Coordinates of C-alpha atoms in Angstrom, one line a residue:
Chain G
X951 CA 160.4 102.8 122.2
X952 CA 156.6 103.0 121.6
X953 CA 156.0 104.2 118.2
X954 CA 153.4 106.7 119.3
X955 CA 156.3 108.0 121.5
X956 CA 159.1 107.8 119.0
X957 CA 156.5 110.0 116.1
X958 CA 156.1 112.8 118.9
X959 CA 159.8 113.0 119.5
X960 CA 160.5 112.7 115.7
X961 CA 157.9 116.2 116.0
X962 CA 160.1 117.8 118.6
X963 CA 163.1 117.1 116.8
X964 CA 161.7 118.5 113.5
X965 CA 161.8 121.7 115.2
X966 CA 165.6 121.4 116.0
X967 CA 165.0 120.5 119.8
X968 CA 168.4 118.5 120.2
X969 CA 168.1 117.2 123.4
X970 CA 164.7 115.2 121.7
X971 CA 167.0 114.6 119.1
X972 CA 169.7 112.9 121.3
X973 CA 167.3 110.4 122.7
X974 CA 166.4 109.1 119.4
X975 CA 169.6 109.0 118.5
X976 CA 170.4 106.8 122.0
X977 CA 167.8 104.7 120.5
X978 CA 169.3 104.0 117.2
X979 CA 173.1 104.5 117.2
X980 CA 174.4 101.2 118.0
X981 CA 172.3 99.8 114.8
X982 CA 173.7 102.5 112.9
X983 CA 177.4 101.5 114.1
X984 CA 177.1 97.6 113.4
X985 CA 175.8 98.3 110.1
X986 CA 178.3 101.1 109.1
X987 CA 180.8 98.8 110.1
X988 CA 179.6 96.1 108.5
X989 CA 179.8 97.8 105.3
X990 CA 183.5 99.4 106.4
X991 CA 184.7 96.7 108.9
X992 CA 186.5 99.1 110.5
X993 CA 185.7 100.6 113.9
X994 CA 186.9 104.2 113.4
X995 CA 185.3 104.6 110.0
X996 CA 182.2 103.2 111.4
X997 CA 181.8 105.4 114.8
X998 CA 182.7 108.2 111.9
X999 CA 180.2 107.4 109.6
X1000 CA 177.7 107.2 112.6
X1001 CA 178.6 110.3 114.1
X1002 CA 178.1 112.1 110.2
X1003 CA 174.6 110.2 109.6
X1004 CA 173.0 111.5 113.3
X1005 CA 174.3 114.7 111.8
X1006 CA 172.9 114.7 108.2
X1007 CA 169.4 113.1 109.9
X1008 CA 169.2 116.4 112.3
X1009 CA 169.7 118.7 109.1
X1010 CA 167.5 116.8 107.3
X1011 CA 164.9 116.5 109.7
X1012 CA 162.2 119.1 108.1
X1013 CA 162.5 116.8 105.0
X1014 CA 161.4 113.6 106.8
X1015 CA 157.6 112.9 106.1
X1016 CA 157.5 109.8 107.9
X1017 CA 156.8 107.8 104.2
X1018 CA 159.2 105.4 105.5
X1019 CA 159.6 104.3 109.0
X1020 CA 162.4 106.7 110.8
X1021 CA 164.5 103.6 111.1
X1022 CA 164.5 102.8 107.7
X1023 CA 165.3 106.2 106.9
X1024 CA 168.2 106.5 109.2
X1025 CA 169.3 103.0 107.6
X1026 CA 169.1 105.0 104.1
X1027 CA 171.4 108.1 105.5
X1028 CA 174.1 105.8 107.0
X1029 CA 174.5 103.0 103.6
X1030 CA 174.9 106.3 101.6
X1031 CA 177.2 107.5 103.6
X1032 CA 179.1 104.4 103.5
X1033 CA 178.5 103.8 99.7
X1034 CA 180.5 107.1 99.1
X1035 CA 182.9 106.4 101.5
X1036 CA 183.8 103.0 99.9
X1037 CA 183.5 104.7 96.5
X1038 CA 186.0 107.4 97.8
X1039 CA 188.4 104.3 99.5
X1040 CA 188.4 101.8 97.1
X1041 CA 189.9 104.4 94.4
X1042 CA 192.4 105.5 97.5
X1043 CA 192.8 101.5 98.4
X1044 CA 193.9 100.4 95.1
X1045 CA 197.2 99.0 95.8
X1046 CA 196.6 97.5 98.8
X1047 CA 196.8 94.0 99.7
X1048 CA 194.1 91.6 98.2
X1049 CA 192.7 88.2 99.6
X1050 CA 195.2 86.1 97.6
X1051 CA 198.1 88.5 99.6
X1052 CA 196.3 87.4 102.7
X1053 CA 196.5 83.8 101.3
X1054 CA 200.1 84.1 101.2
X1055 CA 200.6 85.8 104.4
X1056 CA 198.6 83.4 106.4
X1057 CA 198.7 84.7 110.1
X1058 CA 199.6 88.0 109.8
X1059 CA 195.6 89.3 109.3
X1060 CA 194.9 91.4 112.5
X1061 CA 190.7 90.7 113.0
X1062 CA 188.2 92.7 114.7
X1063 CA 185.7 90.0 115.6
X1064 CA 184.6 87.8 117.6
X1065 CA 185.3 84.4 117.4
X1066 CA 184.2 81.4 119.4
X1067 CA 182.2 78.1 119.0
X1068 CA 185.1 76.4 116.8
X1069 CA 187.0 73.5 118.7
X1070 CA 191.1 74.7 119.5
X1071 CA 192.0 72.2 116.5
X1072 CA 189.9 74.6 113.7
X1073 CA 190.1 77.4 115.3
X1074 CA 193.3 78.7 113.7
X1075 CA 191.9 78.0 110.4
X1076 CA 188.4 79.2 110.9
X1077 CA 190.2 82.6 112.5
X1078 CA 191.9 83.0 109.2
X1079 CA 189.0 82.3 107.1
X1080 CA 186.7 84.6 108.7
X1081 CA 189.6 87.5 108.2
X1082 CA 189.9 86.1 104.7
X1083 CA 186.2 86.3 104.3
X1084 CA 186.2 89.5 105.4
X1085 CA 188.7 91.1 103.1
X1086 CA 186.8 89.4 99.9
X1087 CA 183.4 91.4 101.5
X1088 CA 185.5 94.7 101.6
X1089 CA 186.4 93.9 98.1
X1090 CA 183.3 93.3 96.7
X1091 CA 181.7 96.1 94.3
X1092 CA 179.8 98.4 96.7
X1093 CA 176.5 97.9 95.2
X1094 CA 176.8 94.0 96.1
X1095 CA 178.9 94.2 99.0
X1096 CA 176.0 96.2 100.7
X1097 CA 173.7 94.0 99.8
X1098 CA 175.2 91.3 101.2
X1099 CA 176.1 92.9 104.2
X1100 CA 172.4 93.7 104.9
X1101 CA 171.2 90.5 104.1
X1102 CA 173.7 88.1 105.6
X1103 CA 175.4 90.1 108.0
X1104 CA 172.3 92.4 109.6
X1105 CA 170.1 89.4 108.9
X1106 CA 167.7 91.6 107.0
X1107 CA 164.9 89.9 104.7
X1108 CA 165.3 90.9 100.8
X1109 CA 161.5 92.5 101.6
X1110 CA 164.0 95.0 104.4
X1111 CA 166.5 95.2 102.4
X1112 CA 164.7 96.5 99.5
X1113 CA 162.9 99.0 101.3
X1114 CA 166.3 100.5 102.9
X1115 CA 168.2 100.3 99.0
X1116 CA 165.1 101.7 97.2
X1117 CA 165.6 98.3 94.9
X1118 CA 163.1 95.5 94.2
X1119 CA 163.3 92.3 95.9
X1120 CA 164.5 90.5 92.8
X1121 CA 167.8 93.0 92.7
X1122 CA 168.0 92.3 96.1
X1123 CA 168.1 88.6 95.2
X1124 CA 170.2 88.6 92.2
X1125 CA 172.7 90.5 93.9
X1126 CA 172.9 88.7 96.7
X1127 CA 173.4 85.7 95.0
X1128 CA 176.0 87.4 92.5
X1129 CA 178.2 88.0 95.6
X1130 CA 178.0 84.4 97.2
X1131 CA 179.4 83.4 93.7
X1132 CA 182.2 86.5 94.3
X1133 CA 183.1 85.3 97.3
X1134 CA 183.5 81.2 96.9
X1135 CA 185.7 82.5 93.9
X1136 CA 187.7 84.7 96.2
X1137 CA 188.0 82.0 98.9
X1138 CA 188.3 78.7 96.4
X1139 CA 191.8 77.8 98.7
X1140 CA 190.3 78.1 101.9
X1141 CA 187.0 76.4 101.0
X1142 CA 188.6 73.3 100.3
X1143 CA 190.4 73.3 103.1
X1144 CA 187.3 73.6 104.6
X1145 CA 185.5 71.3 103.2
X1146 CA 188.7 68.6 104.1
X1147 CA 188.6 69.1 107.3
Chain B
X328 CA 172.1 71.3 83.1
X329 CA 171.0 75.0 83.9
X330 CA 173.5 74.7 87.2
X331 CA 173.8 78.6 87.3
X332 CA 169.2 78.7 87.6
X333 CA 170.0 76.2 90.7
X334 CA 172.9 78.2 92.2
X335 CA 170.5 81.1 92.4
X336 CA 167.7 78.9 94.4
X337 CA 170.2 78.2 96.8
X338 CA 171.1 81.8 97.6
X339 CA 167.8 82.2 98.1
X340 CA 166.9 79.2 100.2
X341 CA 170.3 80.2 102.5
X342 CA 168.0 83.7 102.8
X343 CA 164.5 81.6 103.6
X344 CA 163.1 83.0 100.2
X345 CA 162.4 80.2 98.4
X346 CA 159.1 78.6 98.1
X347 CA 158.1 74.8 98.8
X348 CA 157.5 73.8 94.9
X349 CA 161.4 75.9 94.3
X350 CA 162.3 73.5 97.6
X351 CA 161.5 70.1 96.1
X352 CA 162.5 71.0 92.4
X353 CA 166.4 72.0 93.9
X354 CA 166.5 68.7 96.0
X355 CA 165.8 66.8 92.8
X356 CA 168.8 68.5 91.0
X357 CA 171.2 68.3 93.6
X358 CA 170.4 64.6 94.1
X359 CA 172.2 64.3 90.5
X360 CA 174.3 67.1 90.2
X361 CA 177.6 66.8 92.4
X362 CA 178.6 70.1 91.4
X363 CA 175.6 71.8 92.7
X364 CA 176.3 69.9 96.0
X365 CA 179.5 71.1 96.2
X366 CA 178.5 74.7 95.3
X367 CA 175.6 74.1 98.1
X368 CA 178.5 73.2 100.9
X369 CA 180.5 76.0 99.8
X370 CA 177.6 78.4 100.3
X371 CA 176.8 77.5 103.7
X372 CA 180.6 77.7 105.4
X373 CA 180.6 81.1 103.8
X374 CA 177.6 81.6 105.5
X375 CA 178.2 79.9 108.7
X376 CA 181.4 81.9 109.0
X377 CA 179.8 85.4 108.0
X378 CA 178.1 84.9 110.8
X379 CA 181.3 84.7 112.6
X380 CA 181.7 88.5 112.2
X381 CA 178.7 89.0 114.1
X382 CA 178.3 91.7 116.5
X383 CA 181.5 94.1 117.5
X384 CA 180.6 97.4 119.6
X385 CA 182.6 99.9 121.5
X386 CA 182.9 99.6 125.1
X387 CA 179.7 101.4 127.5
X388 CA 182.0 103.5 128.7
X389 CA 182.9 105.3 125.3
X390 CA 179.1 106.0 124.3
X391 CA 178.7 108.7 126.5
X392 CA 181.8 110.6 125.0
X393 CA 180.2 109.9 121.0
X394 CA 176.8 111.1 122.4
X395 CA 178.4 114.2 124.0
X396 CA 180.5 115.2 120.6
X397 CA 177.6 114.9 118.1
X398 CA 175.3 116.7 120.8
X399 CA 178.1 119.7 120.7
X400 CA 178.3 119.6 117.0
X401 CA 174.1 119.7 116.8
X402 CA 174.3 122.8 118.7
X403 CA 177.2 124.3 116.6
X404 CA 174.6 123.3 113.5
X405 CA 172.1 125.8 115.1
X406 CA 169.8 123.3 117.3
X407 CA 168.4 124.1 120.8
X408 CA 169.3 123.1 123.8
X409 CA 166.8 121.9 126.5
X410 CA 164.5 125.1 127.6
X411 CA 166.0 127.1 125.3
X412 CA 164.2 124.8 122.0
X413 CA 160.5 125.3 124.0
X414 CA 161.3 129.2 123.7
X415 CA 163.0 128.8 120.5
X416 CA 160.3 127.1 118.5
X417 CA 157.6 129.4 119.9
X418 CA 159.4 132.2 118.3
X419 CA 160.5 130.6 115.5
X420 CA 156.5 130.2 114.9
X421 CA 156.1 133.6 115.5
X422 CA 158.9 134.2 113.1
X423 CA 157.8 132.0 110.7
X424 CA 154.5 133.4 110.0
X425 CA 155.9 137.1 109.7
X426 CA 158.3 135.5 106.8
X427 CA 155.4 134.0 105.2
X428 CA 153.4 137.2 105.2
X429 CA 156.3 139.2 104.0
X430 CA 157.2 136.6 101.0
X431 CA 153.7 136.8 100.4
X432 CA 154.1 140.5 99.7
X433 CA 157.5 141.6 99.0
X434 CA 157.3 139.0 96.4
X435 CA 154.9 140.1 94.0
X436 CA 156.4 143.4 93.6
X437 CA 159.9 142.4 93.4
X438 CA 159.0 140.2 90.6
X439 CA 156.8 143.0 89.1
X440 CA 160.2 145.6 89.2
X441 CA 162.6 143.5 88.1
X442 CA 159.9 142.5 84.6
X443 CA 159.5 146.6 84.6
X444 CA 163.5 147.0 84.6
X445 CA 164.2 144.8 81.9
X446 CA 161.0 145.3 80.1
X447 CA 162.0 148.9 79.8
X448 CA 166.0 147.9 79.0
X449 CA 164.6 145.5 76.8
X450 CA 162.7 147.9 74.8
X451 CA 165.4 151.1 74.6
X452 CA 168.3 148.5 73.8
X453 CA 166.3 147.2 70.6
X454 CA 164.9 150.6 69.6
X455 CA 168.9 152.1 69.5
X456 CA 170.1 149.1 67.7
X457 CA 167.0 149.4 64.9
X458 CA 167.8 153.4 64.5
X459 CA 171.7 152.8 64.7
X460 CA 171.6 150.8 62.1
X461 CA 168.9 151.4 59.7
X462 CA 169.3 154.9 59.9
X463 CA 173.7 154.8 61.4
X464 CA 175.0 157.8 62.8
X465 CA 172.4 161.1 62.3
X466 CA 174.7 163.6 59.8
X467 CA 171.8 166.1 59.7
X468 CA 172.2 169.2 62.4
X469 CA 172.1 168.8 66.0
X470 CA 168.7 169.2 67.3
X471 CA 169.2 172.5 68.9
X472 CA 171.0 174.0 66.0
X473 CA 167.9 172.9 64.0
X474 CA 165.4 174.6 66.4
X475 CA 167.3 177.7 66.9
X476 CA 166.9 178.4 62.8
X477 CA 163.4 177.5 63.0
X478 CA 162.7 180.2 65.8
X479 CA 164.6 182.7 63.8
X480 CA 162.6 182.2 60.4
X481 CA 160.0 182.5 62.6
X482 CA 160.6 185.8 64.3
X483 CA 161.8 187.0 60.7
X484 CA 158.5 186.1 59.3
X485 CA 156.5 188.2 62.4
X486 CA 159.2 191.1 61.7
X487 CA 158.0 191.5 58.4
X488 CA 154.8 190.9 58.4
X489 CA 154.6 193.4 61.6
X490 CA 157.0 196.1 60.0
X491 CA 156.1 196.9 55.8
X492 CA 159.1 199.2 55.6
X493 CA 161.2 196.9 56.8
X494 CA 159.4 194.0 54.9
X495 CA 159.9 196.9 51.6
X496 CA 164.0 196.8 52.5
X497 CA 164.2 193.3 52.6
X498 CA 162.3 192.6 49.5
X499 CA 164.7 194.8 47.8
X500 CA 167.9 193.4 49.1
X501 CA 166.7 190.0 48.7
X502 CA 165.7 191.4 44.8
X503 CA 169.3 192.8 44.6
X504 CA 170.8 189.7 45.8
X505 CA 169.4 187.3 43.3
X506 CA 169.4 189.2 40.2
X507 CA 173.2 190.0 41.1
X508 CA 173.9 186.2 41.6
X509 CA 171.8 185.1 38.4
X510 CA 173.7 187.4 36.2
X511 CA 176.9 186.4 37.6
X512 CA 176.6 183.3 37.1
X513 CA 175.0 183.7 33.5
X514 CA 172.5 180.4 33.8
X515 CA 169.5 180.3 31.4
X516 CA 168.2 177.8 33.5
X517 CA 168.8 179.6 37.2
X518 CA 165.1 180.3 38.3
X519 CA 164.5 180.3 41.3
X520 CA 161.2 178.9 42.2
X521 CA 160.0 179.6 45.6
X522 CA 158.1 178.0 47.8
X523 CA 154.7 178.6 47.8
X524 CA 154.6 178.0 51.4
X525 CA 156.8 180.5 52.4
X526 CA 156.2 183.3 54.0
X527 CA 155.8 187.4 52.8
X528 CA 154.2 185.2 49.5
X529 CA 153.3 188.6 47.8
X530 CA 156.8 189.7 46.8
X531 CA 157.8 186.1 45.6
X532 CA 155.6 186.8 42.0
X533 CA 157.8 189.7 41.3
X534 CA 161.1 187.8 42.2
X535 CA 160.0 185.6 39.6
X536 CA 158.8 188.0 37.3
X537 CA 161.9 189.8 37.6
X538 CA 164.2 186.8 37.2
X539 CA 162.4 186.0 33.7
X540 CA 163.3 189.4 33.0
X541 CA 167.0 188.7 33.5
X542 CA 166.9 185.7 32.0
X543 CA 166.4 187.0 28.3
X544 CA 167.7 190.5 29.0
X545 CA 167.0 191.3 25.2
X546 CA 162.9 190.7 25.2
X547 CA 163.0 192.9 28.0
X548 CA 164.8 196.2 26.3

């Protein structure tokens, strides 16, 4: 979409014109669902979470001034979203099994993603470290986990990411770099595995 | 060796941040650190394999169904549908600027009312609590019982001064009264000294004349 086309729809929509509304949000929502479930990994929670932050955008749609792009704002909607929700889960979740469980129940990880590229003789492995991997994301704190997940996993640049967090780049760096160091703690057994093979 | 400054470089280099000079100063140090080597090969399979979680969507077929739900929900929110938002916004315009005009004047005098109300509540609750308590509770006569003897000294006062026979009678019976009481109660000291103010003046010289008299009842035989 042009973005002389997408500020006059973003006028319509002001005005609570939804079937304006539902073209932008045709425009945005599968975005809105990788990244929600980036920050979940879950699918339900993230077509939730996507279906709530279309809905807080319309109501919130006077208040958009176009300071930031409407992309980046909808990107601001959905990670707080998220943030609250992981805030809200992770209190819910304690109790619930941890990357070392996963260690120790090696096969029994049901994953969500794609896999492909590894040979059949890694693949087993690689399968269980990219479940593994995931867990130790999900268990990062929030503030570093989304981080992360916008740099690394949407690909983002710390410049992006900054803008979407409200953070400066440095934060963006630090924590970033304070998660990798999270993670290879988390996944210390599987790394050497990996780096044996 | 400041491993933990070199870590950091190589987050950043796995996120294409860091600069040429940062480039060649980490390639020095992980030519003679192992540890920072090993650190650097752990960081790229976690990053090879996040990569591995990639993309996941739903099916086509089940964005139609999410498009339709949230569409039904903006609608319950209170948007417009289709033709309906082209008539909608035009009255909501219209609406809109009759609001603003009303704000514009309702709004003053509200605020004016509401300052006059409590102003005024203000001002009685203070002046009740200063009297109540500097003064407490009034024990002098009601206000009505107070006016009613004023009006009749007052219509007592035109009676005599309209009527000298009657004003004569009352003189006398007023005379009788106090010489009666004075002896009775045999005080040297009871004289009664009258207000100058007071009306029918001209019989209050010989009251006092006469109470002198009865005061030293000898002097007077």
């Amino acid at each position: 979409m042009r973005p002389e086309e997408e500020r006059q729809l973003i006028e319509l929509a002001r005005l609570g014109d939804v079937e304006v509304f539902m073209r932008l949000t045709r425009e945005y929502e599968h975005q809105i669902f990788q990244l929600t479930f980036h920050l979940t990994g879950n699918r339900e929670d993230a077509a939730d979470l996507t279906q709530e932050t279309f809905l807080q955008a319309f109501r919130a749609m006077k208040k958009f001034r176009g300071e930031a792009s409407f992309h980046t704002w909808l990107y601001r909607i959905a990670i707080n979203l998220s943030l609250n929700f992981l805030k809200k889960s992770r209190r819910e979740k304690n109790g619930q099994e941890s990357v070392e469980e996963i260690e120790e129940n090696r096969g029994g990880a049901q994953l969500e993603y794609n896999f492909s590229q590894d040979s059949p003789e890694d693949s087993s492995l690689s399968a269980e470290f990219v479940a593994s991997l995931k867990k130790a994301i999900d268990e990062l704190p929030p503030a570093y986990r989304v981080t992360f997940s916008l740099v690394v996993l949407e690909e983002m640049s710390h410049k992006e990411a900054a803008g979407v967090l409200g953070c400066s780049e440095k934060t963006v760096s630090w924590r970033v770099h304070e998660a990798r160091k999270m993670l290879k703690k988390k996944l210390q057994s599987f790394l050497t595995l990996k780096q044996e093979v | 060796m400041n491993c933990e400054k070199y870590q950091k470089m190589i987050s950043d280099r796995l996120d294409g941040r860091l600069s040429r000079r940062k480039e060649k100063k980490l390639d020095r140090h992980l030519a003679g650190c192992p540890l920072c080597r090993d650190y650097l090969e752990a960081q790229e399979i976690i990053q090879r394999e996040a990569f591995k979680i990639g993309e996941i969507d739903y099916p086509p077929e089940w964005w139609p169904q999410f498009e339709q739900n949230l569409k039904e929900k903006l609608i319950l929110e209170g948007g417009l549908d289709g033709l309906q938002a082209v008539e909608g916004n035009k009255n909501k315009g219209n609406k809109n600027d009759s609001k603003k005009a009303n704000r514009l004047v309702l709004r003053p005098v509200a605020v004016r009312a509401l300052s006059l109300v409590l102003v005024v509540a203000t001002v009685v609750t203070i002046a009740f609590l200063i009297i109540y308590k500097e003064k407490g509770r009034p024990e002098e006569l009601p206000l009505a019982m107070m006016l009613s003897y004023e009006e009749s000294y007052l219509n007592l006062n035109q009676m005599l001064a309209d009527d000298e026979a009657i004003a004569s009678e009352f003189v006398n019976s007023l005379e009788e009264s106090i010489i009666g009481d004075t002896i009775q109660s045999g005080s040297e000291n009871a004289i009664i000294d009258f207000d100058n103010n007071l009306p029918a003046n001209d019989f209050k010289i010989e009251l006092n004349k006469l109470q002198k008299e009865n005061h030293n009842p000898e002097e007077g035989v």
